[in-house]
Coordinates of C-alpha atoms in Angstrom, one line a residue:
M1 CA 79.6 76.1 85.2
S2 CA 82.7 74.0 85.7
E3 CA 84.5 73.9 89.0
I4 CA 87.5 75.8 87.7
N5 CA 85.2 78.7 86.5
K6 CA 83.8 79.2 90.0
R7 CA 86.8 81.4 90.8
T8 CA 87.3 82.6 94.3
I9 CA 87.9 86.0 96.0
A10 CA 90.6 86.5 98.6
N11 CA 90.2 89.0 101.4
I12 CA 93.4 90.6 102.6
G13 CA 92.6 93.0 105.5
G14 CA 89.4 94.1 103.8
I15 CA 90.9 94.4 100.3
K16 CA 89.2 91.9 98.0
I17 CA 91.3 90.2 95.3
G18 CA 89.9 88.4 92.4
L19 CA 86.9 88.2 90.0
N20 CA 85.6 91.6 89.1
N21 CA 87.5 93.5 91.8
K22 CA 90.1 96.0 90.6
I23 CA 93.7 94.9 90.1
V24 CA 95.6 95.7 93.3
I25 CA 99.2 97.0 93.3
Q26 CA 101.6 95.6 95.8
S27 CA 105.2 96.3 96.8
M28 CA 107.6 95.3 99.5
A29 CA 109.5 97.3 102.1
N30 CA 113.3 97.0 101.5
I31 CA 114.3 98.1 105.0
K32 CA 114.8 95.7 107.9
T33 CA 111.5 95.4 109.7
S34 CA 113.1 96.2 113.1
N35 CA 113.8 99.7 111.8
F36 CA 110.1 100.3 112.1
K37 CA 110.1 104.1 111.8
S38 CA 111.8 104.0 108.5
V39 CA 109.6 101.1 107.3
I40 CA 106.4 102.9 108.3
N41 CA 107.5 106.0 106.5
Q42 CA 108.4 104.0 103.4
I43 CA 105.1 102.1 103.5
N44 CA 103.0 105.3 103.8
Q45 CA 104.9 106.8 101.0
L46 CA 104.1 103.8 98.8
V47 CA 100.5 104.1 99.7
S48 CA 100.5 107.8 98.8
Y49 CA 101.6 106.7 95.3
G50 CA 98.8 104.1 94.9
C51 CA 100.1 101.0 96.5
E52 CA 97.4 99.0 98.5
L53 CA 99.3 96.1 100.0
V54 CA 102.9 96.0 101.3
R55 CA 104.9 93.0 102.4
V56 CA 107.6 93.1 105.1
S57 CA 110.2 90.4 105.7
L58 CA 110.9 88.7 109.0
L59 CA 114.6 87.8 109.5
D60 CA 114.9 87.5 113.3
D61 CA 113.1 88.0 116.6
S62 CA 113.9 91.7 116.6
D63 CA 111.7 92.2 113.6
F64 CA 108.5 91.3 115.5
I65 CA 108.9 94.4 117.7
G66 CA 108.9 96.5 114.6
L67 CA 106.1 94.4 113.0
K68 CA 103.5 95.2 115.7
K69 CA 104.2 98.9 115.4
I70 CA 104.1 98.8 111.6
I71 CA 100.7 97.1 111.6
K72 CA 99.3 99.8 113.9
Q73 CA 100.7 102.8 112.0
A74 CA 100.8 101.7 108.3
N75 CA 98.1 103.1 106.0
C76 CA 97.5 99.7 104.4
P77 CA 97.2 96.0 105.3
I78 CA 100.5 94.4 105.9
I79 CA 101.6 91.0 104.6
A80 CA 104.4 89.0 106.3
D81 CA 106.9 87.3 104.0
I82 CA 107.8 83.9 105.4
Q83 CA 110.6 81.9 103.8
Y84 CA 112.1 79.3 106.2
N85 CA 110.7 79.6 109.7
P86 CA 107.2 78.3 110.3
E87 CA 107.1 79.7 113.8
Y88 CA 107.6 83.2 112.4
A89 CA 104.5 82.6 110.3
I90 CA 102.4 81.8 113.3
K91 CA 103.9 84.6 115.3
S92 CA 103.2 87.1 112.5
I93 CA 99.5 86.0 112.4
K94 CA 99.2 86.6 116.1
C95 CA 100.8 90.0 115.7
G96 CA 97.8 91.0 113.4
V97 CA 99.1 90.8 109.8
A98 CA 96.4 90.8 107.2
G99 CA 98.2 88.1 105.1
I100 CA 101.2 85.9 104.9
R101 CA 103.3 84.8 102.0
I102 CA 104.6 81.2 102.1
N103 CA 107.2 80.1 99.6
P104 CA 106.8 76.3 99.1
G105 CA 110.4 76.0 97.9
N106 CA 111.7 77.2 101.3
F107 CA 108.9 75.8 103.4
L108 CA 109.0 72.0 103.7
N109 CA 107.4 71.2 107.1
I110 CA 103.9 70.0 106.1
D111 CA 102.7 69.5 109.7
K112 CA 103.6 73.1 110.5
F113 CA 101.9 74.2 107.3
V114 CA 98.7 72.7 108.6
E115 CA 99.2 74.5 111.9
I116 CA 99.6 77.8 110.0
I117 CA 96.4 77.1 108.0
N118 CA 94.5 76.7 111.2
Q119 CA 95.9 80.0 112.5
C120 CA 95.0 81.7 109.3
K121 CA 91.4 80.5 109.7
K122 CA 91.2 81.5 113.3
Y123 CA 92.5 85.0 112.8
H124 CA 91.0 85.5 109.3
V125 CA 94.4 86.0 107.6
A126 CA 94.9 85.4 103.9
M127 CA 97.7 83.3 102.5
R128 CA 99.7 83.7 99.3
I129 CA 101.3 80.5 98.2
G130 CA 104.0 81.9 96.1
I131 CA 106.7 80.0 94.2
N132 CA 109.9 81.6 93.0
I133 CA 111.6 79.4 90.5
G134 CA 115.1 80.2 92.0
S135 CA 114.1 78.6 95.3
L136 CA 112.6 75.3 94.1
P137 CA 114.3 72.0 94.9
S138 CA 116.7 70.9 92.2
H139 CA 114.5 67.9 91.1
I140 CA 111.6 70.3 90.2
K141 CA 112.4 71.3 86.7
T142 CA 109.5 71.2 84.2
N143 CA 106.5 73.4 84.2
M144 CA 104.2 70.5 85.0
Q145 CA 106.4 69.6 88.0
I146 CA 106.2 73.2 89.2
I147 CA 102.4 73.2 88.9
N148 CA 102.1 69.9 90.7
Y149 CA 104.4 71.2 93.4
I150 CA 102.1 74.2 94.2
K151 CA 99.1 71.9 93.9
K152 CA 100.4 69.9 96.8
Y153 CA 100.1 72.9 99.1
I154 CA 96.7 74.0 97.6
T155 CA 95.3 70.5 98.2
I156 CA 96.4 70.6 101.9
C157 CA 94.6 74.0 102.2
E158 CA 91.5 72.6 100.7
K159 CA 91.5 69.5 102.8
N160 CA 91.6 71.8 105.8
K161 CA 88.7 73.9 104.4
F162 CA 90.9 77.0 103.9
T163 CA 90.3 79.0 100.7
N164 CA 91.4 82.5 101.5
I165 CA 94.3 82.0 99.1
V166 CA 96.2 83.9 96.4
L167 CA 98.6 82.0 94.1
S168 CA 101.8 83.1 92.3
I169 CA 104.6 81.6 90.3
K170 CA 107.4 83.9 89.3
S171 CA 110.6 83.4 87.3
S172 CA 113.3 85.8 86.2
N173 CA 112.6 84.4 82.7
S174 CA 109.7 86.4 81.2
S175 CA 108.5 83.7 78.8
Q176 CA 108.5 81.0 81.6
T177 CA 106.6 83.4 83.8
I178 CA 103.9 83.8 81.2
S179 CA 103.5 80.1 80.4
L180 CA 103.4 79.1 84.1
N181 CA 100.8 81.7 84.9
K182 CA 98.6 80.6 82.0
K183 CA 98.8 77.1 83.4
L184 CA 98.2 78.3 86.9
Y185 CA 95.0 80.1 85.8
S186 CA 93.7 77.1 83.8
T187 CA 94.4 74.7 86.6
F188 CA 93.2 76.5 89.8
K189 CA 90.3 78.7 90.8
Y190 CA 92.2 81.1 93.1
P191 CA 93.2 84.7 92.5
I192 CA 96.7 85.1 91.0
H193 CA 99.4 87.6 91.9
I194 CA 101.6 88.3 88.8
G195 CA 105.0 89.7 88.3
V196 CA 108.6 88.9 87.3
T197 CA 111.0 88.1 90.1
E198 CA 114.6 89.3 90.1
A199 CA 113.5 91.5 87.2
G200 CA 116.5 93.8 87.4
D201 CA 117.1 97.6 87.6
L202 CA 114.6 100.3 86.6
L203 CA 115.1 100.0 82.8
T204 CA 115.4 96.2 82.6
S205 CA 112.5 95.5 84.9
T206 CA 110.2 98.0 83.2
V207 CA 110.8 96.2 79.9
R208 CA 110.5 92.6 81.3
S209 CA 107.5 93.4 83.5
S210 CA 105.7 95.3 80.7
K211 CA 106.0 92.2 78.5
V212 CA 104.8 89.8 81.1
L213 CA 102.1 91.8 82.7
S214 CA 100.6 93.1 79.4
Q215 CA 100.4 89.6 77.9
L216 CA 98.8 88.1 81.0
L217 CA 96.4 91.0 81.7
S218 CA 95.2 90.9 78.0
Q219 CA 94.0 87.4 78.8
K220 CA 92.4 88.4 82.1
I221 CA 95.1 86.6 84.1
G222 CA 96.2 88.5 87.2
N223 CA 94.3 90.0 90.1
T224 CA 97.1 91.7 91.9
I225 CA 100.6 92.8 90.6
R226 CA 104.1 93.7 91.7
V227 CA 106.8 95.2 89.5
S228 CA 110.0 94.1 91.1
I229 CA 112.8 96.6 90.7
S230 CA 116.2 96.9 92.4
G231 CA 116.3 100.1 94.4
D232 CA 113.6 102.4 95.5
P233 CA 110.2 100.6 95.7
I234 CA 108.4 103.8 94.8
N235 CA 109.5 103.1 91.3
E236 CA 107.7 99.7 91.5
V237 CA 104.4 101.5 92.1
K238 CA 105.0 104.1 89.4
V239 CA 105.8 101.5 86.7
A240 CA 102.9 99.3 87.8
K241 CA 100.4 102.1 87.4
L242 CA 101.9 103.0 84.0
I243 CA 101.5 99.4 82.9
L244 CA 97.9 99.3 84.0
Q245 CA 97.2 102.6 82.4
E246 CA 98.6 101.5 79.1
N247 CA 96.5 98.3 79.2
G248 CA 93.3 100.3 79.5
Y249 CA 92.7 100.0 83.3
D250 CA 91.2 102.9 85.2
V251 CA 94.2 104.2 87.2
K252 CA 94.6 107.4 89.1
L253 CA 97.6 108.6 87.3
T254 CA 98.6 111.7 85.2
K255 CA 99.1 110.5 81.6
L256 CA 102.3 112.1 80.4
I257 CA 103.0 112.7 76.6
S258 CA 106.4 114.0 75.7
C259 CA 108.4 114.1 72.4
P260 CA 112.0 112.9 72.1
T261 CA 112.9 116.3 70.6
C262 CA 114.8 117.0 67.4
G263 CA 116.7 119.8 65.7
R264 CA 113.5 121.8 65.4
C265 CA 113.3 122.2 69.2
T266 CA 114.1 125.8 70.3
I267 CA 113.3 125.4 74.0
D268 CA 115.0 123.7 76.9
H269 CA 112.6 120.8 76.7
N270 CA 114.4 118.3 78.9
E271 CA 114.9 120.7 81.8
L272 CA 111.2 121.7 81.5
L273 CA 110.1 118.0 81.4
N274 CA 112.3 117.1 84.4
K275 CA 110.9 120.0 86.5
I276 CA 107.3 119.2 85.5
N277 CA 107.9 115.5 86.3
D278 CA 109.2 116.3 89.7
F279 CA 106.2 118.5 90.3
I280 CA 103.4 116.1 89.1
Y281 CA 104.9 113.2 91.0
Q282 CA 103.9 115.1 94.1
Y283 CA 100.3 114.5 93.0
P284 CA 100.5 110.9 91.9
N285 CA 96.7 110.3 91.9
N286 CA 95.7 113.1 89.5
K287 CA 93.8 111.7 86.5
I288 CA 94.6 114.2 83.8
S289 CA 96.8 114.2 80.7
V290 CA 99.9 116.4 80.3
A291 CA 101.8 117.0 77.1
I292 CA 105.3 118.5 76.9
M293 CA 106.4 119.0 73.3
G294 CA 109.5 120.4 71.8
C295 CA 108.0 122.2 68.7
N296 CA 104.8 123.0 66.9
V297 CA 104.9 120.2 64.3
N298 CA 103.1 117.7 66.5
G299 CA 103.1 119.9 69.5
I300 CA 100.0 122.0 68.7
K301 CA 97.6 119.0 68.4
E302 CA 99.1 116.9 71.2
V303 CA 99.1 119.8 73.6
K304 CA 95.5 120.9 72.7
N305 CA 94.3 117.3 73.0
A306 CA 95.8 117.0 76.5
T307 CA 94.2 118.5 79.6
I308 CA 97.2 120.8 80.0
G309 CA 100.5 121.1 78.1
I310 CA 103.3 123.2 76.7
Y311 CA 105.0 123.2 73.3
G312 CA 107.9 125.3 72.0
V313 CA 108.0 127.8 69.1
N314 CA 110.6 130.5 68.4
N315 CA 112.3 130.1 71.7
K316 CA 109.0 130.6 73.6
Y317 CA 106.8 128.2 75.5
V318 CA 103.2 128.0 74.6
L319 CA 100.8 127.0 77.4
C320 CA 97.5 125.4 76.7
C321 CA 94.9 124.4 79.2
K322 CA 91.6 122.5 78.6
H323 CA 92.2 122.7 74.9
K324 CA 92.7 126.5 74.7
M325 CA 95.8 128.5 74.3
I326 CA 96.7 130.6 77.4
G327 CA 99.7 132.4 76.0
M328 CA 103.4 132.4 75.2
Y329 CA 106.0 132.7 78.0
N330 CA 109.6 132.3 79.0
F331 CA 110.8 129.3 80.9
D332 CA 110.2 130.5 84.5
E333 CA 106.8 132.1 83.6
V334 CA 105.4 129.0 81.9
L335 CA 106.6 126.7 84.7
K336 CA 104.9 128.9 87.3
L337 CA 101.7 129.1 85.3
F338 CA 101.7 125.3 84.5
K339 CA 101.8 124.5 88.3
K340 CA 99.0 127.0 88.9
Y341 CA 96.7 125.5 86.3
Y342 CA 97.7 121.9 87.1
L343 CA 96.6 122.4 90.7
E344 CA 93.3 124.0 89.7
L345 CA 92.7 120.8 87.6
F346 CA 93.7 118.5 90.4
V347 CA 91.2 115.7 90.9
K348 CA 91.1 114.4 94.4

């Protein structure tokens, strides 16, 4: 077996990344770390939706008061995101973070980098060496220059016998992100965190991230993922789980099937779908399938094939559960019964 095929595993607070371990979903708190109560609430909500690792940023000294409380009260390992200040990296490690993220483009003090490596070894802290294309020095332009730039930091880690490493290279350009991650995978043996940086709002990021993650995952590239979306980070976890589900990964997530509707639809499909969506998102780890269909043309088969579902016919709502018809109801009745049967099917 060649050296590059002897791929490694990173351990981030007990969560193993790499090789045959499951793909881990990450996100990042978008509230200032010093506002620890709000950050803890956001992190624990992310975890309830299936996120397993969360990063927090360190902007100033006040954030470290919050960081200590977050580490104690969050329901997942915490990663400190360090951009410019090496002392903050060391301070974060001593606070008890499970991992740190170093961006080589904003982190130029090599002596301090070695000191951070030694602290990571001492406290058993993982390190992500993560390049964002937008933060690279202006003379780093080609893909090979980018690979060589991250190689410089990896080599320093290896010389200091530190291998609890995750790598990432992200660009806002989806094609560049794909090509760089292919090169990253073929060049280094460490686990890779994949995603598109500055990916945009919910719609834009979903499209860009789906393209990148699906192509990389199909080639077995990527051990942990983040879908970067402007706004509520809960959406990052929802979209990440959907992408994994559609790529054949075993994800605790309700599979939703819904038609676009047409002139044959005689029910208030969109209102029903919205209310059901609001309901099932309260139970994000339920592994069943739900079909909400506007009419009986495709509706009968789709709904009966799903675990539970509804289709419309003659201004009525037909409810099916576990492949059997339950009955025909009005809007309020079918919504109430759907919730009842859904909860009975809930897989904890």
